[in-house]
mmCIF file of C-alpha atoms in Angstrom:
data_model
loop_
_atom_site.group_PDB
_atom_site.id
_atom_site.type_symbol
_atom_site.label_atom_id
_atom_site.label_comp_id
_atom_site.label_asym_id
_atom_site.label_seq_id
_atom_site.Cartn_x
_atom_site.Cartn_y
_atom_site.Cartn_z
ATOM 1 C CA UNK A 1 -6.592 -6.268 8.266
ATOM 2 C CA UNK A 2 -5.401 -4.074 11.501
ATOM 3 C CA UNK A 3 -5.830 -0.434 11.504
ATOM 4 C CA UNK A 4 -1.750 0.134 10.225
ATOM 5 C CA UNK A 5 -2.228 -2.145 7.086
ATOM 6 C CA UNK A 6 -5.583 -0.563 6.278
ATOM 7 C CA UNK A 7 -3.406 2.753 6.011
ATOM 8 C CA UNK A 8 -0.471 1.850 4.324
ATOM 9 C CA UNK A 9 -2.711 0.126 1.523
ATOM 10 C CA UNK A 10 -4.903 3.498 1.888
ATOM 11 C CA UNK A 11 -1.973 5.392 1.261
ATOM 12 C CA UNK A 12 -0.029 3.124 -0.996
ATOM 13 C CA UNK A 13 -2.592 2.836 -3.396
ATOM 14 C CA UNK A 14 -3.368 6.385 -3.542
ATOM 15 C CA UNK A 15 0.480 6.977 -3.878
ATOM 16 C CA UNK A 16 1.140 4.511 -6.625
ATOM 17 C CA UNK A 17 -1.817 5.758 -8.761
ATOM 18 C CA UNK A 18 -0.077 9.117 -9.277
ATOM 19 C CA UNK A 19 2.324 7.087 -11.254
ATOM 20 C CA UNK A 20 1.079 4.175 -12.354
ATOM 21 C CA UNK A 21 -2.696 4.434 -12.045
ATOM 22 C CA UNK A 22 -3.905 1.307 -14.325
ATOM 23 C CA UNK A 23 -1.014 -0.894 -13.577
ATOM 24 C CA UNK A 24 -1.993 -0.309 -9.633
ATOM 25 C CA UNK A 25 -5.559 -0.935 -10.344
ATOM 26 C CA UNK A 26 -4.698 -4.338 -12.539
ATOM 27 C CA UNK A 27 -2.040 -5.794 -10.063
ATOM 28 C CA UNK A 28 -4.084 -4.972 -7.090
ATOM 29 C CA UNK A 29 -7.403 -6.858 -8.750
ATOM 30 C CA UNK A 30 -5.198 -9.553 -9.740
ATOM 31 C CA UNK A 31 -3.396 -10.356 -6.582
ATOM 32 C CA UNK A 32 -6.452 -10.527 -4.841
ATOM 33 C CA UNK A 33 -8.434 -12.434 -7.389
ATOM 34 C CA UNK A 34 -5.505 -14.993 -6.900
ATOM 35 C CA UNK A 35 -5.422 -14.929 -3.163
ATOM 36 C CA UNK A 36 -2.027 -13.602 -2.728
ATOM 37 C CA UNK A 37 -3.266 -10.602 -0.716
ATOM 38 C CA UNK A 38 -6.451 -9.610 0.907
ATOM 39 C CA UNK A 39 -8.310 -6.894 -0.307
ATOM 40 C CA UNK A 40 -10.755 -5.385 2.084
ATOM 41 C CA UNK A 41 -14.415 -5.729 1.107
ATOM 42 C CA UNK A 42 -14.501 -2.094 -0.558
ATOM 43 C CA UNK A 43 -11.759 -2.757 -3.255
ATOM 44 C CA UNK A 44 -13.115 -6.103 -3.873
ATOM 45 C CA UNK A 45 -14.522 -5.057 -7.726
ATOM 46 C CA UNK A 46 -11.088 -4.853 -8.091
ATOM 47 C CA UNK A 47 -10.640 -8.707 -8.590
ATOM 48 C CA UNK A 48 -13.839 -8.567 -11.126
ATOM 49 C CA UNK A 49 -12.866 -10.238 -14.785
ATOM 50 C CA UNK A 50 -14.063 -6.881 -16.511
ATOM 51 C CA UNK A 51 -11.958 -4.458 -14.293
ATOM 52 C CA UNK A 52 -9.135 -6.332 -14.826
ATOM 53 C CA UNK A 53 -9.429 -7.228 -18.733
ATOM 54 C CA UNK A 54 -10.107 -2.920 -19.085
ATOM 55 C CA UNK A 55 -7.242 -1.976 -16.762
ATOM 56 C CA UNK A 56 -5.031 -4.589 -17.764
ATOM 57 C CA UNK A 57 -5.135 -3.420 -21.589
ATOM 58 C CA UNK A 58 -4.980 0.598 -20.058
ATOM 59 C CA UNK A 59 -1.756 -0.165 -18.452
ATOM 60 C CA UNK A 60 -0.045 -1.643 -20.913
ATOM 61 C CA UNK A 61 -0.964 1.794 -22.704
ATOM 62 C CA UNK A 62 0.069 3.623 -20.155
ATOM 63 C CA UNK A 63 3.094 1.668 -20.521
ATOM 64 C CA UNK A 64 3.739 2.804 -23.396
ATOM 65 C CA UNK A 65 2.730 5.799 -23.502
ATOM 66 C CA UNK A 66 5.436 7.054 -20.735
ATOM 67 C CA UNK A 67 8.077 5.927 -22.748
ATOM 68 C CA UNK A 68 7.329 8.472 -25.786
ATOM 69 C CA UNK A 69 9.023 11.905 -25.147
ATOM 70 C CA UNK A 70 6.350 14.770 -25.644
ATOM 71 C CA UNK A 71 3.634 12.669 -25.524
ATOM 72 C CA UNK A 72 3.755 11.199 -21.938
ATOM 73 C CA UNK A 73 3.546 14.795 -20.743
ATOM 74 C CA UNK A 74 0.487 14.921 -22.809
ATOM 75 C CA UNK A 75 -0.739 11.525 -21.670
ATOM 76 C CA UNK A 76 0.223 12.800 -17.843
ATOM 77 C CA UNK A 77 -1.742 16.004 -18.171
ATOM 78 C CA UNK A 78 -5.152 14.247 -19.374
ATOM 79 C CA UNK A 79 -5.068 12.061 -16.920
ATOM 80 C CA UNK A 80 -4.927 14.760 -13.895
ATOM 81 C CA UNK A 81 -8.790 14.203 -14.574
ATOM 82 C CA UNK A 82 -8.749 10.593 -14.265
ATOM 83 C CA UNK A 83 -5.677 9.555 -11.148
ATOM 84 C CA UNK A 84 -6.323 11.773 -8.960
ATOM 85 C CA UNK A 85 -10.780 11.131 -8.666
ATOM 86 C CA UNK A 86 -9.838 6.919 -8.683
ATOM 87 C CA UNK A 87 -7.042 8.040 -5.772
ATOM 88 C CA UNK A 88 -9.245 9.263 -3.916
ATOM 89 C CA UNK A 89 -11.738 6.073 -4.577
ATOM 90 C CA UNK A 90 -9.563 3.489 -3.904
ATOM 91 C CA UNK A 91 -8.132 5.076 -0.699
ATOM 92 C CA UNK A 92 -11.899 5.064 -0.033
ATOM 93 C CA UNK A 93 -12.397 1.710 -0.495
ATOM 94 C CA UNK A 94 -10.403 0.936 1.845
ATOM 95 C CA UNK A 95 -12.204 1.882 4.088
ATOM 96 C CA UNK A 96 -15.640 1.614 2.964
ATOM 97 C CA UNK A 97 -16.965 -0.416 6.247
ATOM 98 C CA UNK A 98 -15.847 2.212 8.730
ATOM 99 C CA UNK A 99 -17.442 5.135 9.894
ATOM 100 C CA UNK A 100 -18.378 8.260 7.136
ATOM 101 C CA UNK A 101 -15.624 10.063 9.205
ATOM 102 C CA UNK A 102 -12.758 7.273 8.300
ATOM 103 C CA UNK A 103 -14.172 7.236 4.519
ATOM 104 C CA UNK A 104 -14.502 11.294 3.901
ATOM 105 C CA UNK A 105 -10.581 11.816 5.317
ATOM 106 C CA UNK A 106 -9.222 8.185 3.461
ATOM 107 C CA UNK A 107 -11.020 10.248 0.113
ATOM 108 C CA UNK A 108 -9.150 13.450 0.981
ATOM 109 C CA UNK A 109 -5.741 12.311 1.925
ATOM 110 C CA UNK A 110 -5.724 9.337 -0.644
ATOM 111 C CA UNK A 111 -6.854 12.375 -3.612
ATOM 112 C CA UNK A 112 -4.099 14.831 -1.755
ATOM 113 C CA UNK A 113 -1.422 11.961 -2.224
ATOM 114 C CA UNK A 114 -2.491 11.069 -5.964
ATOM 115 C CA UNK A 115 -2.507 14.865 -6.637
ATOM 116 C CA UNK A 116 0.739 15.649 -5.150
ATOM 117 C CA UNK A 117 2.284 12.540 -6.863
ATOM 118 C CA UNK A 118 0.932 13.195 -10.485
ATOM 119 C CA UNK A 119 1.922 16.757 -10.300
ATOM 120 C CA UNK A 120 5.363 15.970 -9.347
ATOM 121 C CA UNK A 121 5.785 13.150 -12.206
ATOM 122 C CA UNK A 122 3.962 15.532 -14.568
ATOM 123 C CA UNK A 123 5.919 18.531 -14.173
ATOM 124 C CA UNK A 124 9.362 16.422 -13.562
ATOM 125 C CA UNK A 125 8.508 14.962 -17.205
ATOM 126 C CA UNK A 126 7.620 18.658 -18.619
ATOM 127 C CA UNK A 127 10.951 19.808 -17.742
ATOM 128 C CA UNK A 128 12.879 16.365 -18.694
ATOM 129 C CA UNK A 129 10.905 16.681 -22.053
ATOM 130 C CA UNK A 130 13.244 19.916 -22.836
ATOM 131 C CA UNK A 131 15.938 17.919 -23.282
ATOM 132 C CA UNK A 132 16.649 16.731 -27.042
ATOM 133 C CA UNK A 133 17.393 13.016 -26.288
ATOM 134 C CA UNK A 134 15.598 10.512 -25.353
ATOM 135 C CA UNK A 135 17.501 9.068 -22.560
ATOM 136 C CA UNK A 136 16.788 10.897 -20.168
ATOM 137 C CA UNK A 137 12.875 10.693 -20.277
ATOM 138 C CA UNK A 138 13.371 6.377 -20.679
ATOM 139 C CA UNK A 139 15.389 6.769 -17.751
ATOM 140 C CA UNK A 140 12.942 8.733 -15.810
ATOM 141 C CA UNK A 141 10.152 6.728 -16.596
ATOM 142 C CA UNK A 142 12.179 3.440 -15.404
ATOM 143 C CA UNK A 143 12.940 5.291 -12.265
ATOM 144 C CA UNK A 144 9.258 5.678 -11.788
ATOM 145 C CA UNK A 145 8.351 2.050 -12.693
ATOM 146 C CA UNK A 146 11.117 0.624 -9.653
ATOM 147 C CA UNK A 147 9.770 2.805 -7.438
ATOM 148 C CA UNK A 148 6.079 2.180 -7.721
ATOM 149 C CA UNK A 149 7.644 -2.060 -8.009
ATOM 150 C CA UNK A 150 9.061 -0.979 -4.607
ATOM 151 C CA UNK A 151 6.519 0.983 -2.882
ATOM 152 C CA UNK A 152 3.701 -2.114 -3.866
ATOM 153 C CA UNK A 153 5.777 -4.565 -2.268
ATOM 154 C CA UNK A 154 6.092 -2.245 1.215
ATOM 155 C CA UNK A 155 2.541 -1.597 1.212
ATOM 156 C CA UNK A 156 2.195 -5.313 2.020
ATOM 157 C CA UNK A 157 4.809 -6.545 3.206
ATOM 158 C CA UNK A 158 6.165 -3.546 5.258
ATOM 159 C CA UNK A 159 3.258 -1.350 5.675
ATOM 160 C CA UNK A 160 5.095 0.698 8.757
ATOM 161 C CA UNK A 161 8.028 1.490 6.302
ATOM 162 C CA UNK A 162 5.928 2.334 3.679
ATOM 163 C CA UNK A 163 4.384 4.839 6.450
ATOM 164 C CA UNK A 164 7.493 6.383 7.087
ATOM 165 C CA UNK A 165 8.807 6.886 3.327
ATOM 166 C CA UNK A 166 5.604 8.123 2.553
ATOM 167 C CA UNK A 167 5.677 10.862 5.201
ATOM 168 C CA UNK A 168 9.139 11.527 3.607
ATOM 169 C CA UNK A 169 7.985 11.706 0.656
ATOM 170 C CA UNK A 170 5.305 14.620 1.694
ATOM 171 C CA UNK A 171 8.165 16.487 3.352
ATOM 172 C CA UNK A 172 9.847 16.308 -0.180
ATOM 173 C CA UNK A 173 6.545 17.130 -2.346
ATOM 174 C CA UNK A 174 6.584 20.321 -0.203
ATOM 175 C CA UNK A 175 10.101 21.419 -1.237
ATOM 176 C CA UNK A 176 10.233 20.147 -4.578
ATOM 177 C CA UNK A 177 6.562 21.279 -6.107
ATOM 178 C CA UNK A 178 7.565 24.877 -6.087
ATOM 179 C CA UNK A 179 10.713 24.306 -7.660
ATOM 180 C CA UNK A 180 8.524 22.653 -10.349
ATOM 181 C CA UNK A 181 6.132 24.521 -10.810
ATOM 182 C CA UNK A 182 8.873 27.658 -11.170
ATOM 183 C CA UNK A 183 10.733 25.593 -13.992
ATOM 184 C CA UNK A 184 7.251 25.176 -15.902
ATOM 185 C CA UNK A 185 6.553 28.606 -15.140
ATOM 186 C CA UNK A 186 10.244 29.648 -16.808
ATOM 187 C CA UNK A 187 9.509 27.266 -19.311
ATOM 188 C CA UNK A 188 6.008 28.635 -20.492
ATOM 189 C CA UNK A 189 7.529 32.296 -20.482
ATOM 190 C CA UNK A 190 10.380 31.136 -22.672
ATOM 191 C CA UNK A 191 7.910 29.140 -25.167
ATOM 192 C CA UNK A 192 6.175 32.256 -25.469
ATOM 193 C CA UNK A 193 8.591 34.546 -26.607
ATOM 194 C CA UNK A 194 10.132 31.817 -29.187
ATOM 195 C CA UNK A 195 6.450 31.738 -30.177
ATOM 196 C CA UNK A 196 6.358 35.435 -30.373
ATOM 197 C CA UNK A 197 9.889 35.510 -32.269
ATOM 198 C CA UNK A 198 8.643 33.157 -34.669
ATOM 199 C CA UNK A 199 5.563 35.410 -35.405
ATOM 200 C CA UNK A 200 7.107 38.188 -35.778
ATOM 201 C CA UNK A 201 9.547 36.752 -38.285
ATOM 202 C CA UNK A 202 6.614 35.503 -40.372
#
């Protein structure tokens, strides 16, 4: 693979495991077990029968899971422990046969992108998950599933304009990530004093 695809699938894969971190793993395992895409020689336990049976099973969990109001935010916040450390592996992986300078700044940009994209879909979700219907959160989570859809078919088909909307992407993390974290912040405060109301009236 030249230098630009090994980045875009760096970045992509990094990117899509903020949302979608066992679906990424089991479509990228199983498109290169078939052939359909080449995975470089670091991601290649990917294709392995065991890592896809586990991660197949985990994502349609995960599945699941985000379409449950309340409890994807609680299925989103355990697994800040888990996305953003594989992140940072697979963008690794990628490239594993290059030098330890390559491999250390693939692991820190690849975690940086996984972070930045699970706290945005976790805190998005948090503030959704105030709202009494449903809708909105199954509409939110669809949202998230065409996207990630999307951004797997750029990273290998298109990996220059999967370069460029992930740069945009940055530029929007850094606008919108205060604004969430804010809204959380206004949301904790006002939890608190309903839990302090409730207390009191006890």
């Amino acid at each position: 693979m030249d230098p630009l695809s090994n980045v875009a699938l760096a970045g992509g894969l990094a990117w899509a495991s903020g949302f979608r971190l066992y679906a990424t793993v089991f479509v990228a395992g199983m498109l290169g077990r078939l052939g359909w895409v080449h995975l470089p020689p670091g991601l290649a336990m990917l294709t392995d029968t065991w890592v896809l049976a586990v991660s197949g099973v985990l994502a349609l969990g995960e599945f699941l899971a985000d379409k449950v109001p309340a409890f994807d935010s609680a299925w989103d916040a355990i697994h800040t422990f888990i996305r953003i450390p594989v992140g940072m592996l697979l963008a690794w992986g990628v490239f594993r046969d290059s030098g330890a300078g390559a491999q250390v700044a693939a692991a820190l940009l690849g975690g940086a992108l996984t972070a930045g994209t699970h706290l945005a879909k976790t805190g998005a979700r948090a503030l959704i998950n105030t709202s009494p219907e449903p809708l909105s959160n199954w509409t939110a989570s669809a949202g998230e599933d065409l996207t990630w859809v999307g951004g797997l078919y750029l990273m290998w088909h298109h990996p220059l304009a999967l370069l460029v909307l992930l740069a945009l992407f940055v530029l929007l993390l850094c606008w919108l990530l205060p604004r969430l974290l804010r809204g959380l912040r206004t949301l904790g405060q006002r939890l608190r004093r309903i839990g302090g109301f409730l207390s009191g009236a006890g």
